[in-house]
Amino acid sequence: MTTADRPYHHGELPEALIAAGLRLSRAGGSAALTLRAVTREAGVSATAAYRHFTDRDHLMRDTARRTRRALADTMLETIAELGTDLPPDAQAVQRLRGVGLGYIRFALDEPGWFDLAFSMPDDPSAAPSDRPGPFELLMDSLDAMVATGVLAPERRNGAEWACWGSVHGFADLVARGPLRDQERPVVDQLGRNVVESVIAGVVAGSLDGVRLRPDGSC
Amino acid sequence: MTTADRPYHHGELPEALIAAGLRLSRAGGSAALTLRAVTREAGVSATAAYRHFTDRDHLMRDTARRTRRALADTMLETIAELGTDLPPDAQAVQRLRGVGLGYIRFALDEPGWFDLAFSMPDDPSAAPSDRPGPFELLMDSLDAMVATGVLAPERRNGAEWACWGSVHGFADLVARGPLRDQERPVVDQLGRNVVESVIAGVVAGSLDGVRLRPDGSC
DNA sequence: GGGTAATGTTGACAACGTACACATCGCCAC
DNA sequence: GTGGCGATGTGTACGTTGTCAACATTACCC
């Protein structure tokens, strides 16, 4: 055909497809990221995407990685807003707080991107990013807590999963679960509770610190 | 047609469709619960389901409810295995522990059902079940902790979301996330950590109990 | 300048959800 | 009994999706 309006070759198709994917998923989540919708949006035939992505999953994974980068940005913004002029130990805790609150804020502000971000398992064979991702930010804050003495070293192991799970689970409740259409102030307050709880839980490690033995008896 | 082999009318079609949905989703998660696959499995034409369910979502919601019932059963089994001959206050904590560990166990043992269970938002207009669901079991255990004095009443509010989020998030990490193909013993240990952390966090409420002020300073 | 690989298009296929018209059956009124 | 009517199941069809194979166009390098 080639109506001479658009050149036959796009030139920047991979980037254009990902950009279209970001637009679509922002509004409609991972389900809206359709191969045909994305190519339509880019003004290209449906099968053109196969020259740059092996299949739909490939495009989704690459697009999801971008949304995770946006999540990391939100975390960093949240950390900055919380303030940075604290003594090192308190600053380390503050960073963990920012990681958690930023995660929840992202899920609330960008539910479509949040859905996409974790609907795809990240393949470990991907090129490493220059900037730290959400998970690296979490690890760094926990390491800093150990380094400054706030977190006992023997409690560091596995702490990332307790933190990530807590915040991710709550964000999921808010984005897709029973807390879906709660008022924003209510959700914000609950989110603060969750973050404070998990920080306390990770630091305390078990009920030992609060008058209970490990088996649950008092 | 009616080859006289099968009668024209199935008789128990709604139940048969849900049973087929449970079989399919058990192996392939929510994506495998296809209207056509379910009707095929039941030996019935593709559109027969529309006589009993308004659309695919309706069938999925009803099937998902069954998987949530199975989850509640796993929770109760786990509570029973942990032992029931404890003083009331310790027993209340033990029940919370069983709720959390049962949730994680279910996600590990039945990843397909777990995926389906929470892929659909539950509609509040459904008929209430006779047996308590997963959420009721959680609420009951927290209430018992308040009643026996283990949990301060002022910390009861919102505690269910911190607990649910923690455990749900961790289960999601294990079922679909980066912990997807970890060894079972490792995951079990991490799961115990998560549950102990969240219990400690809910009881402690904030870092107050462990030498830190709310703003994070020491 | 001509050949080759990269890139984009067309057409097709199977699977999906779903609407519509039609077939078959249980059951109740007469 | 027997008619008819509502409930239940079937067949066909349409539009959408992911994906493959064959073909068209272009960039680029010898």
GROMACS .gro file of C-alpha atoms (C1' of nucleotides) in nm:
model
  496
    1MET     CA    1   0.000   0.000   0.000
    2THR     CA    2   0.233   0.274   0.126
    3THR     CA    3   0.019   0.580   0.072
    4ALA     CA    4   0.341   0.777   0.098
    5ASP     CA    5   0.190   0.942   0.401
    6ARG     CA    6   0.378   0.727   0.649
    7PRO     CA    7   0.706   0.567   0.554
    8TYR     CA    8   0.701   0.190   0.519
    9HIS     CA    9   0.947   0.149   0.801
   10HIS     CA   10   0.859   0.299   1.133
   11GLY     CA   11   1.209   0.348   1.261
   12GLU     CA   12   1.134   0.347   1.633
   13LEU     CA   13   0.878   0.071   1.651
   14PRO     CA   14   0.993  -0.114   1.965
   15GLU     CA   15   0.991   0.207   2.166
   16ALA     CA   16   0.659   0.315   2.013
   17LEU     CA   17   0.500  -0.018   2.103
   18ILE     CA   18   0.617   0.004   2.462
   19ALA     CA   19   0.495   0.363   2.483
   20ALA     CA   20   0.156   0.254   2.353
   21GLY     CA   21   0.159  -0.032   2.600
   22LEU     CA   22   0.222   0.212   2.883
   23ARG     CA   23  -0.067   0.432   2.773
   24LEU     CA   24  -0.307   0.140   2.745
   25SER     CA   25  -0.205  -0.037   3.065
   26ARG     CA   26  -0.217   0.288   3.260
   27ALA     CA   27  -0.589   0.311   3.191
   28GLY     CA   28  -0.685  -0.055   3.172
   29GLY     CA   29  -0.421  -0.259   3.351
   30SER     CA   30  -0.249  -0.564   3.210
   31ALA     CA   31  -0.564  -0.687   3.036
   32ALA     CA   32  -0.567  -0.376   2.815
   33LEU     CA   33  -0.217  -0.446   2.691
   34THR     CA   34  -0.328  -0.631   2.382
   35LEU     CA   35  -0.095  -0.696   2.093
   36ARG     CA   36  -0.351  -0.574   1.846
   37ALA     CA   37  -0.443  -0.265   2.046
   38VAL     CA   38  -0.079  -0.172   2.086
   39THR     CA   39   0.000  -0.208   1.717
   40ARG     CA   40  -0.320  -0.024   1.627
   41GLU     CA   41  -0.214   0.260   1.856
   42ALA     CA   42   0.125   0.271   1.687
   43GLY     CA   43  -0.039   0.285   1.343
   44VAL     CA   44   0.113  -0.041   1.229
   45SER     CA   45  -0.016  -0.383   1.130
   46ALA     CA   46  -0.097  -0.639   1.396
   47THR     CA   47   0.194  -0.870   1.320
   48ALA     CA   48   0.461  -0.601   1.298
   49ALA     CA   49   0.530  -0.647   1.668
   50TYR     CA   50   0.672  -0.993   1.598
   51ARG     CA   51   0.979  -0.837   1.434
   52HIS     CA   52   1.084  -0.700   1.774
   53PHE     CA   53   0.913  -0.915   2.037
   54THR     CA   54   0.885  -1.291   2.036
   55ASP     CA   55   0.524  -1.280   2.154
   56ARG     CA   56   0.279  -1.088   2.367
   57ASP     CA   57   0.447  -1.197   2.689
   58HIS     CA   58   0.775  -1.050   2.575
   59LEU     CA   59   0.619  -0.709   2.510
   60MET     CA   60   0.435  -0.725   2.840
   61ARG     CA   61   0.750  -0.807   3.034
   62ASP     CA   62   0.938  -0.518   2.877
   63THR     CA   63   0.652  -0.279   2.943
   64ALA     CA   64   0.612  -0.407   3.297
   65ARG     CA   65   0.977  -0.329   3.360
   66ARG     CA   66   0.908   0.036   3.277
   67THR     CA   67   0.623   0.050   3.525
   68ARG     CA   68   0.854  -0.092   3.790
   69ARG     CA   69   1.097   0.186   3.717
   70ALA     CA   70   0.813   0.434   3.769
   71LEU     CA   71   0.744   0.263   4.100
   72ALA     CA   72   1.103   0.308   4.208
   73ASP     CA   73   1.076   0.677   4.119
   74THR     CA   74   0.767   0.712   4.338
   75MET     CA   75   0.954   0.545   4.623
   76LEU     CA   76   1.244   0.787   4.591
   77GLU     CA   77   1.009   1.086   4.581
   78THR     CA   78   0.833   0.961   4.893
   79ILE     CA   79   1.164   0.917   5.075
   80ALA     CA   80   1.264   1.271   4.979
   81GLU     CA   81   0.933   1.413   5.101
   82LEU     CA   82   0.967   1.240   5.437
   83GLY     CA   83   1.283   1.439   5.501
   84THR     CA   84   1.648   1.353   5.488
   85ASP     CA   85   1.803   1.548   5.777
   86LEU     CA   86   1.802   1.280   6.042
   87PRO     CA   87   2.071   1.091   6.226
   88PRO     CA   88   2.187   0.786   6.027
   89ASP     CA   89   1.996   0.523   6.222
   90ALA     CA   90   1.667   0.711   6.209
   91GLN     CA   91   1.734   0.795   5.845
   92ALA     CA   92   1.766   0.425   5.765
   93VAL     CA   93   1.426   0.357   5.919
   94GLN     CA   94   1.287   0.658   5.739
   95ARG     CA   95   1.405   0.515   5.408
   96LEU     CA   96   1.232   0.186   5.478
   97ARG     CA   97   0.919   0.382   5.560
   98GLY     CA   98   0.944   0.571   5.234
   99VAL     CA   99   0.987   0.249   5.040
  100GLY     CA  100   0.669   0.108   5.190
  101LEU     CA  101   0.460   0.423   5.168
  102GLY     CA  102   0.580   0.493   4.815
  103TYR     CA  103   0.482   0.142   4.710
  104ILE     CA  104   0.132   0.189   4.845
  105ARG     CA  105   0.103   0.536   4.695
  106PHE     CA  106   0.198   0.402   4.355
  107ALA     CA  107  -0.064   0.128   4.375
  108LEU     CA  108  -0.325   0.391   4.458
  109ASP     CA  109  -0.219   0.654   4.205
  110GLU     CA  110  -0.145   0.418   3.916
  111PRO     CA  111  -0.355   0.105   3.964
  112GLY     CA  112  -0.322   0.007   3.599
  113TRP     CA  113   0.055   0.022   3.603
  114PHE     CA  114   0.064  -0.149   3.941
  115ASP     CA  115  -0.141  -0.435   3.803
  116LEU     CA  116   0.093  -0.474   3.509
  117ALA     CA  117   0.410  -0.436   3.715
  118PHE     CA  118   0.357  -0.760   3.902
  119SER     CA  119   0.131  -0.956   3.671
  120MET     CA  120   0.437  -1.081   3.487
  121PRO     CA  121   0.718  -1.279   3.646
  122ASP     CA  122   1.037  -1.091   3.577
  123ASP     CA  123   1.282  -1.299   3.380
  124PRO     CA  124   1.628  -1.297   3.537
  125SER     CA  125   1.794  -1.299   3.195
  126ALA     CA  126   1.706  -0.934   3.136
  127ALA     CA  127   1.970  -0.666   3.098
  128PRO     CA  128   2.043  -0.508   3.437
  129SER     CA  129   1.923  -0.152   3.477
  130ASP     CA  130   2.153   0.134   3.566
  131ARG     CA  131   1.916   0.266   3.828
  132PRO     CA  132   1.814   0.066   4.135
  133GLY     CA  133   1.475  -0.102   4.110
  134PRO     CA  134   1.210  -0.123   4.383
  135PHE     CA  135   1.360  -0.435   4.529
  136GLU     CA  136   1.711  -0.288   4.545
  137LEU     CA  137   1.575   0.016   4.728
  138LEU     CA  138   1.417  -0.212   4.986
  139MET     CA  139   1.734  -0.417   5.029
  140ASP     CA  140   1.946  -0.104   5.066
  141SER     CA  141   1.726   0.041   5.337
  142LEU     CA  142   1.732  -0.284   5.534
  143ASP     CA  143   2.110  -0.307   5.497
  144ALA     CA  144   2.139   0.050   5.621
  145MET     CA  145   1.930  -0.040   5.923
  146VAL     CA  146   2.171  -0.319   6.006
  147ALA     CA  147   2.471  -0.095   5.946
  148THR     CA  148   2.339   0.172   6.182
  149GLY     CA  149   2.243  -0.082   6.446
  150VAL     CA  150   1.866  -0.042   6.431
  151LEU     CA  151   1.813  -0.392   6.299
  152ALA     CA  152   1.984  -0.687   6.460
  153PRO     CA  153   2.196  -0.874   6.200
  154GLU     CA  154   2.040  -1.208   6.287
  155ARG     CA  155   1.702  -1.063   6.193
  156ARG     CA  156   1.814  -0.932   5.857
  157ASN     CA  157   1.776  -1.266   5.683
  158GLY     CA  158   1.442  -1.294   5.506
  159ALA     CA  159   1.331  -0.954   5.632
  160GLU     CA  160   1.297  -0.831   5.275
  161TRP     CA  161   1.027  -1.088   5.210
  162ALA     CA  162   0.831  -0.997   5.518
  163CYS     CA  163   0.847  -0.628   5.420
  164TRP     CA  164   0.773  -0.682   5.054
  165GLY     CA  165   0.491  -0.923   5.125
  166SER     CA  166   0.322  -0.694   5.374
  167VAL     CA  167   0.324  -0.390   5.157
  168HIS     CA  168   0.254  -0.571   4.834
  169GLY     CA  169  -0.035  -0.757   4.989
  170PHE     CA  170  -0.188  -0.443   5.128
  171ALA     CA  171  -0.144  -0.264   4.795
  172ASP     CA  172  -0.318  -0.555   4.626
  173LEU     CA  173  -0.606  -0.531   4.872
  174VAL     CA  174  -0.639  -0.165   4.788
  175ALA     CA  175  -0.595  -0.194   4.412
  176ARG     CA  176  -0.802  -0.506   4.343
  177GLY     CA  177  -0.927  -0.646   4.673
  178PRO     CA  178  -1.193  -0.564   4.932
  179LEU     CA  179  -1.042  -0.222   5.005
  180ARG     CA  180  -1.088  -0.132   4.639
  181ASP     CA  181  -1.332   0.153   4.676
  182GLN     CA  182  -1.251   0.288   5.016
  183GLU     CA  183  -1.203   0.660   5.073
  184ARG     CA  184  -0.849   0.775   5.012
  185PRO     CA  185  -0.791   0.915   5.364
  186VAL     CA  186  -0.903   0.589   5.521
  187VAL     CA  187  -0.676   0.388   5.295
  188ASP     CA  188  -0.385   0.621   5.363
  189GLN     CA  189  -0.428   0.574   5.735
  190LEU     CA  190  -0.448   0.197   5.702
  191GLY     CA  191  -0.140   0.204   5.482
  192ARG     CA  192   0.054   0.392   5.748
  193ASN     CA  193  -0.057   0.131   5.999
  194VAL     CA  194   0.066  -0.149   5.779
  195VAL     CA  195   0.403   0.011   5.725
  196GLU     CA  196   0.455   0.086   6.094
  197SER     CA  197   0.345  -0.266   6.182
  198VAL     CA  198   0.586  -0.432   5.947
  199ILE     CA  199   0.875  -0.213   6.057
  200ALA     CA  200   0.800  -0.297   6.417
  201GLY     CA  201   0.759  -0.664   6.333
  202VAL     CA  202   1.085  -0.687   6.145
  203VAL     CA  203   1.276  -0.509   6.417
  204ALA     CA  204   1.112  -0.708   6.697
  205GLY     CA  205   1.138  -1.032   6.499
  206SER     CA  206   0.898  -1.226   6.717
  207LEU     CA  207   0.678  -1.185   7.017
  208ASP     CA  208   0.979  -1.223   7.245
  209GLY     CA  209   1.013  -0.850   7.265
  210VAL     CA  210   0.656  -0.802   7.375
  211ARG     CA  211   0.606  -1.036   7.665
  212LEU     CA  212   0.529  -1.357   7.472
  213ARG     CA  213   0.733  -1.672   7.418
  214PRO     CA  214   0.773  -1.815   7.065
  215ASP     CA  215   0.507  -2.081   7.115
  216GLY     CA  216   0.254  -1.808   7.178
  217SER     CA  217   0.210  -1.868   7.549
  218CYS     CA  218   0.245  -1.578   7.785
  219MET     CA  219  -2.955  -3.486   1.787
  220THR     CA  220  -3.004  -3.657   2.122
  221THR     CA  221  -2.827  -3.985   2.057
  222ALA     CA  222  -3.029  -4.118   2.349
  223ASP     CA  223  -2.697  -4.185   2.517
  224ARG     CA  224  -2.717  -3.874   2.733
  225PRO     CA  225  -3.051  -3.719   2.815
  226TYR     CA  226  -3.121  -3.381   2.658
  227HIS     CA  227  -3.135  -3.214   2.994
  228HIS     CA  228  -2.837  -3.250   3.218
  229GLY     CA  229  -3.017  -3.203   3.545
  230GLU     CA  230  -2.727  -3.083   3.755
  231LEU     CA  231  -2.557  -2.852   3.511
  232PRO     CA  232  -2.473  -2.556   3.739
  233GLU     CA  233  -2.301  -2.787   3.986
  234ALA     CA  234  -2.129  -2.979   3.705
  235LEU     CA  235  -1.995  -2.658   3.554
  236ILE     CA  236  -1.855  -2.540   3.885
  237ALA     CA  237  -1.699  -2.883   3.942
  238ALA     CA  238  -1.537  -2.866   3.599
  239GLY     CA  239  -1.422  -2.512   3.676
  240LEU     CA  240  -1.258  -2.636   3.995
  241ARG     CA  241  -1.078  -2.913   3.809
  242LEU     CA  242  -0.953  -2.680   3.537
  243SER     CA  243  -0.850  -2.392   3.764
  244ARG     CA  244  -0.676  -2.631   4.001
  245ALA     CA  245  -0.432  -2.718   3.724
  246GLY     CA  246  -0.419  -2.394   3.528
  247GLY     CA  247  -0.536  -2.113   3.752
  248SER     CA  248  -0.798  -1.857   3.662
  249ALA     CA  249  -0.685  -1.839   3.298
  250ALA     CA  250  -0.780  -2.203   3.248
  251LEU     CA  251  -1.136  -2.141   3.361
  252THR     CA  252  -1.273  -2.087   3.014
  253LEU     CA  253  -1.642  -2.099   2.938
  254ARG     CA  254  -1.582  -2.329   2.644
  255ALA     CA  255  -1.345  -2.560   2.831
  256VAL     CA  256  -1.586  -2.588   3.122
  257THR     CA  257  -1.884  -2.673   2.905
  258ARG     CA  258  -1.672  -2.917   2.702
  259GLU     CA  259  -1.571  -3.087   3.025
  260ALA     CA  260  -1.934  -3.115   3.126
  261GLY     CA  261  -2.024  -3.265   2.788
  262VAL     CA  262  -2.254  -2.984   2.695
  263SER     CA  263  -2.265  -2.716   2.426
  264ALA     CA  264  -2.071  -2.396   2.472
  265THR     CA  265  -2.372  -2.173   2.525
  266ALA     CA  266  -2.551  -2.396   2.772
  267ALA     CA  267  -2.380  -2.219   3.060
  268TYR     CA  268  -2.579  -1.904   2.982
  269ARG     CA  269  -2.893  -2.070   3.115
  270HIS     CA  270  -2.742  -2.068   3.465
  271PHE     CA  271  -2.474  -1.795   3.466
  272THR     CA  272  -2.505  -1.449   3.318
  273ASP     CA  273  -2.153  -1.460   3.177
  274ARG     CA  274  -1.804  -1.596   3.235
  275ASP     CA  275  -1.745  -1.362   3.529
  276HIS     CA  276  -2.048  -1.500   3.707
  277LEU     CA  277  -1.923  -1.858   3.677
  278MET     CA  278  -1.576  -1.753   3.786
  279ARG     CA  279  -1.706  -1.573   4.093
  280ASP     CA  280  -1.909  -1.874   4.200
  281THR     CA  281  -1.616  -2.108   4.144
  282ALA     CA  282  -1.378  -1.871   4.323
  283ARG     CA  283  -1.606  -1.880   4.625
  284ARG     CA  284  -1.559  -2.256   4.645
  285THR     CA  285  -1.182  -2.217   4.640
  286ARG     CA  286  -1.210  -1.968   4.924
  287ARG     CA  287  -1.405  -2.226   5.118
  288ALA     CA  288  -1.122  -2.474   5.058
  289LEU     CA  289  -0.880  -2.209   5.187
  290ALA     CA  290  -1.083  -2.173   5.506
  291ASP     CA  291  -1.070  -2.551   5.550
  292THR     CA  292  -0.691  -2.547   5.517
  293MET     CA  293  -0.676  -2.273   5.780
  294LEU     CA  294  -0.887  -2.476   6.021
  295GLU     CA  295  -0.674  -2.787   5.963
  296THR     CA  296  -0.360  -2.588   6.030
  297ILE     CA  297  -0.502  -2.446   6.349
  298ALA     CA  298  -0.594  -2.796   6.464
  299GLU     CA  299  -0.246  -2.929   6.386
  300LEU     CA  300  -0.082  -2.653   6.586
  301GLY     CA  301  -0.258  -2.780   6.896
  302THR     CA  302  -0.559  -2.661   7.089
  303ASP     CA  303  -0.472  -2.727   7.453
  304LEU     CA  304  -0.335  -2.387   7.548
  305PRO     CA  305  -0.448  -2.117   7.788
  306PRO     CA  306  -0.702  -1.886   7.621
  307ASP     CA  307  -0.465  -1.597   7.550
  308ALA     CA  308  -0.198  -1.818   7.395
  309GLN     CA  309  -0.468  -2.007   7.209
  310ALA     CA  310  -0.588  -1.684   7.051
  311VAL     CA  311  -0.239  -1.609   6.921
  312GLN     CA  312  -0.210  -1.969   6.804
  313ARG     CA  313  -0.527  -1.930   6.601
  314LEU     CA  314  -0.391  -1.620   6.434
  315ARG     CA  315  -0.075  -1.813   6.357
  316GLY     CA  316  -0.277  -2.097   6.208
  317VAL     CA  317  -0.473  -1.854   5.993
  318GLY     CA  318  -0.154  -1.711   5.850
  319LEU     CA  319   0.032  -2.038   5.805
  320GLY     CA  320  -0.275  -2.207   5.657
  321TYR     CA  321  -0.311  -1.925   5.407
  322ILE     CA  322   0.049  -1.967   5.295
  323ARG     CA  323   0.021  -2.343   5.285
  324PHE     CA  324  -0.286  -2.320   5.065
  325ALA     CA  325  -0.107  -2.089   4.821
  326LEU     CA  326   0.178  -2.338   4.799
  327ASP     CA  327  -0.028  -2.656   4.777
  328GLU     CA  328  -0.298  -2.523   4.545
  329PRO     CA  329  -0.150  -2.238   4.341
  330GLY     CA  330  -0.419  -2.266   4.075
  331TRP     CA  331  -0.701  -2.233   4.323
  332PHE     CA  332  -0.517  -1.959   4.507
  333ASP     CA  333  -0.486  -1.763   4.185
  334LEU     CA  334  -0.857  -1.798   4.117
  335ALA     CA  335  -0.962  -1.727   4.475
  336PHE     CA  336  -0.847  -1.367   4.464
  337SER     CA  337  -0.849  -1.288   4.095
  338MET     CA  338  -1.214  -1.196   4.121
  339PRO     CA  339  -1.353  -0.925   4.346
  340ASP     CA  340  -1.618  -1.087   4.561
  341ASP     CA  341  -1.957  -0.932   4.508
  342PRO     CA  342  -2.121  -0.836   4.837
  343SER     CA  343  -2.466  -0.933   4.705
  344ALA     CA  344  -2.387  -1.304   4.729
  345ALA     CA  345  -2.576  -1.535   4.962
  346PRO     CA  346  -2.397  -1.559   5.296
  347SER     CA  347  -2.234  -1.892   5.367
  348ASP     CA  348  -2.316  -2.103   5.670
  349ARG     CA  349  -1.948  -2.165   5.745
  350PRO     CA  350  -1.701  -1.886   5.826
  351GLY     CA  351  -1.481  -1.776   5.538
  352PRO     CA  352  -1.108  -1.700   5.552
  353PHE     CA  353  -1.170  -1.340   5.647
  354GLU     CA  354  -1.408  -1.431   5.928
  355LEU     CA  355  -1.150  -1.670   6.071
  356LEU     CA  356  -0.895  -1.390   6.075
  357MET     CA  357  -1.135  -1.145   6.239
  358ASP     CA  358  -1.235  -1.400   6.502
  359SER     CA  359  -0.877  -1.473   6.599
  360LEU     CA  360  -0.799  -1.102   6.634
  361ASP     CA  361  -1.112  -1.047   6.840
  362ALA     CA  362  -1.012  -1.336   7.064
  363MET     CA  363  -0.673  -1.177   7.113
  364VAL     CA  364  -0.840  -0.859   7.231
  365ALA     CA  365  -1.079  -1.052   7.453
  366THR     CA  366  -0.795  -1.239   7.622
  367GLY     CA  367  -0.586  -0.927   7.664
  368VAL     CA  368  -0.302  -1.014   7.426
  369LEU     CA  369  -0.389  -0.737   7.185
  370ALA     CA  370  -0.457  -0.386   7.310
  371PRO     CA  371  -0.806  -0.274   7.200
  372GLU     CA  372  -0.672   0.050   7.053
  373ARG     CA  373  -0.455  -0.159   6.819
  374ARG     CA  374  -0.738  -0.380   6.700
  375ASN     CA  375  -0.860  -0.127   6.443
  376GLY     CA  376  -0.721  -0.201   6.099
  377ALA     CA  377  -0.513  -0.491   6.230
  378GLU     CA  378  -0.697  -0.729   5.997
  379TRP     CA  379  -0.564  -0.543   5.696
  380ALA     CA  380  -0.208  -0.550   5.816
  381CYS     CA  381  -0.236  -0.925   5.879
  382TRP     CA  382  -0.419  -1.004   5.560
  383GLY     CA  383  -0.190  -0.791   5.352
  384SER     CA  384   0.126  -0.942   5.493
  385VAL     CA  385   0.027  -1.298   5.444
  386HIS     CA  386  -0.148  -1.244   5.114
  387GLY     CA  387   0.148  -1.055   4.978
  388PHE     CA  388   0.391  -1.320   5.082
  389ALA     CA  389   0.171  -1.592   4.936
  390ASP     CA  390   0.160  -1.397   4.613
  391LEU     CA  391   0.539  -1.373   4.609
  392VAL     CA  392   0.557  -1.747   4.650
  393ALA     CA  393   0.281  -1.839   4.407
  394ARG     CA  394   0.355  -1.594   4.124
  395GLY     CA  395   0.645  -1.372   4.226
  396PRO     CA  396   1.021  -1.395   4.268
  397LEU     CA  397   0.995  -1.672   4.528
  398ARG     CA  398   0.809  -1.884   4.272
  399ASP     CA  399   1.055  -2.169   4.237
  400GLN     CA  400   1.227  -2.170   4.572
  401GLU     CA  401   1.272  -2.494   4.762
  402ARG     CA  402   0.979  -2.578   4.984
  403PRO     CA  403   1.174  -2.586   5.313
  404VAL     CA  404   1.316  -2.241   5.243
  405VAL     CA  405   0.976  -2.102   5.163
  406ASP     CA  406   0.827  -2.262   5.472
  407GLN     CA  407   1.088  -2.100   5.691
  408LEU     CA  408   1.034  -1.761   5.528
  409GLY     CA  409   0.661  -1.803   5.573
  410ARG     CA  410   0.705  -1.868   5.944
  411ASN     CA  411   0.917  -1.553   5.964
  412VAL     CA  412   0.648  -1.349   5.794
  413VAL     CA  413   0.375  -1.476   6.022
  414GLU     CA  414   0.579  -1.417   6.338
  415SER     CA  415   0.674  -1.072   6.214
  416VAL     CA  416   0.321  -0.966   6.147
  417ILE     CA  417   0.197  -1.100   6.478
  418ALA     CA  418   0.472  -0.911   6.657
  419GLY     CA  419   0.402  -0.601   6.451
  420VAL     CA  420   0.032  -0.601   6.517
  421VAL     CA  421   0.079  -0.653   6.888
  422ALA     CA  422   0.355  -0.395   6.914
  423GLY     CA  423   0.169  -0.156   6.688
  424SER     CA  424   0.467   0.068   6.623
  425LEU     CA  425   0.830   0.102   6.707
  426ASP     CA  426   0.734   0.250   7.045
  427GLY     CA  427   0.772  -0.086   7.210
  428VAL     CA  428   1.120  -0.139   7.075
  429ARG     CA  429   1.310   0.175   7.163
  430LEU     CA  430   1.208   0.398   6.871
  431ARG     CA  431   0.978   0.697   6.858
  432PRO     CA  432   0.704   0.718   6.589
  433ASP     CA  433   0.904   0.954   6.372
  434GLY     CA  434   1.177   0.694   6.344
  435SER     CA  435   1.433   0.867   6.560
  436CYS     CA  436   1.591   0.677   6.845
  437DG     C1'  437   2.439  -0.086  -0.856
  438DG     C1'  438   2.278  -0.524  -0.683
  439DG     C1'  439   2.200  -0.860  -0.338
  440DT     C1'  440   2.072  -0.960   0.134
  441DA     C1'  441   1.892  -0.903   0.576
  442DA     C1'  442   1.579  -0.628   0.838
  443DT     C1'  443   1.134  -0.464   0.871
  444DG     C1'  444   0.631  -0.424   0.773
  445DT     C1'  445   0.183  -0.621   0.541
  446DT     C1'  446  -0.177  -0.951   0.410
  447DG     C1'  447  -0.439  -1.336   0.486
  448DA     C1'  448  -0.543  -1.718   0.741
  449DC     C1'  449  -0.648  -2.019   1.145
  450DA     C1'  450  -0.797  -2.167   1.601
  451DA     C1'  451  -0.983  -2.033   2.045
  452DC     C1'  452  -1.241  -1.729   2.295
  453DG     C1'  453  -1.699  -1.474   2.481
  454DT     C1'  454  -2.144  -1.402   2.351
  455DA     C1'  455  -2.603  -1.309   2.089
  456DC     C1'  456  -2.979  -1.517   1.835
  457DA     C1'  457  -3.293  -1.848   1.668
  458DC     C1'  458  -3.433  -2.305   1.726
  459DA     C1'  459  -3.502  -2.781   1.960
  460DT     C1'  460  -3.636  -3.059   2.340
  461DC     C1'  461  -3.817  -3.158   2.772
  462DG     C1'  462  -4.071  -3.126   3.246
  463DC     C1'  463  -4.482  -3.001   3.436
  464DC     C1'  464  -4.922  -2.792   3.531
  465DA     C1'  465  -5.414  -2.671   3.383
  466DC     C1'  466  -5.788  -2.840   3.170
  467DG     C1'  467  -5.469  -3.772   2.885
  468DT     C1'  468  -5.336  -3.366   2.637
  469DG     C1'  469  -5.225  -2.933   2.523
  470DG     C1'  470  -4.918  -2.561   2.597
  471DC     C1'  471  -4.568  -2.300   2.825
  472DG     C1'  472  -4.150  -2.204   3.057
  473DA     C1'  473  -3.704  -2.401   3.147
  474DT     C1'  474  -3.309  -2.597   2.958
  475DG     C1'  475  -2.985  -2.729   2.590
  476DT     C1'  476  -2.814  -2.686   2.070
  477DG     C1'  477  -2.638  -2.471   1.636
  478DT     C1'  478  -2.480  -2.107   1.405
  479DA     C1'  479  -2.275  -1.680   1.367
  480DC     C1'  480  -2.004  -1.253   1.471
  481DG     C1'  481  -1.627  -0.996   1.645
  482DT     C1'  482  -1.198  -1.020   1.907
  483DT     C1'  483  -0.767  -1.215   2.029
  484DG     C1'  484  -0.264  -1.440   1.953
  485DT     C1'  485   0.005  -1.627   1.609
  486DC     C1'  486   0.191  -1.841   1.169
  487DA     C1'  487   0.329  -1.836   0.673
  488DA     C1'  488   0.397  -1.603   0.257
  489DC     C1'  489   0.485  -1.182   0.051
  490DA     C1'  490   0.629  -0.671  -0.004
  491DT     C1'  491   0.933  -0.298   0.084
  492DT     C1'  492   1.340  -0.081   0.229
  493DA     C1'  493   1.813   0.002   0.431
  494DC     C1'  494   2.263  -0.102   0.385
  495DC     C1'  495   2.694  -0.299   0.259
  496DC     C1'  496   3.021  -0.507  -0.099
   0.00000   0.00000   0.00000
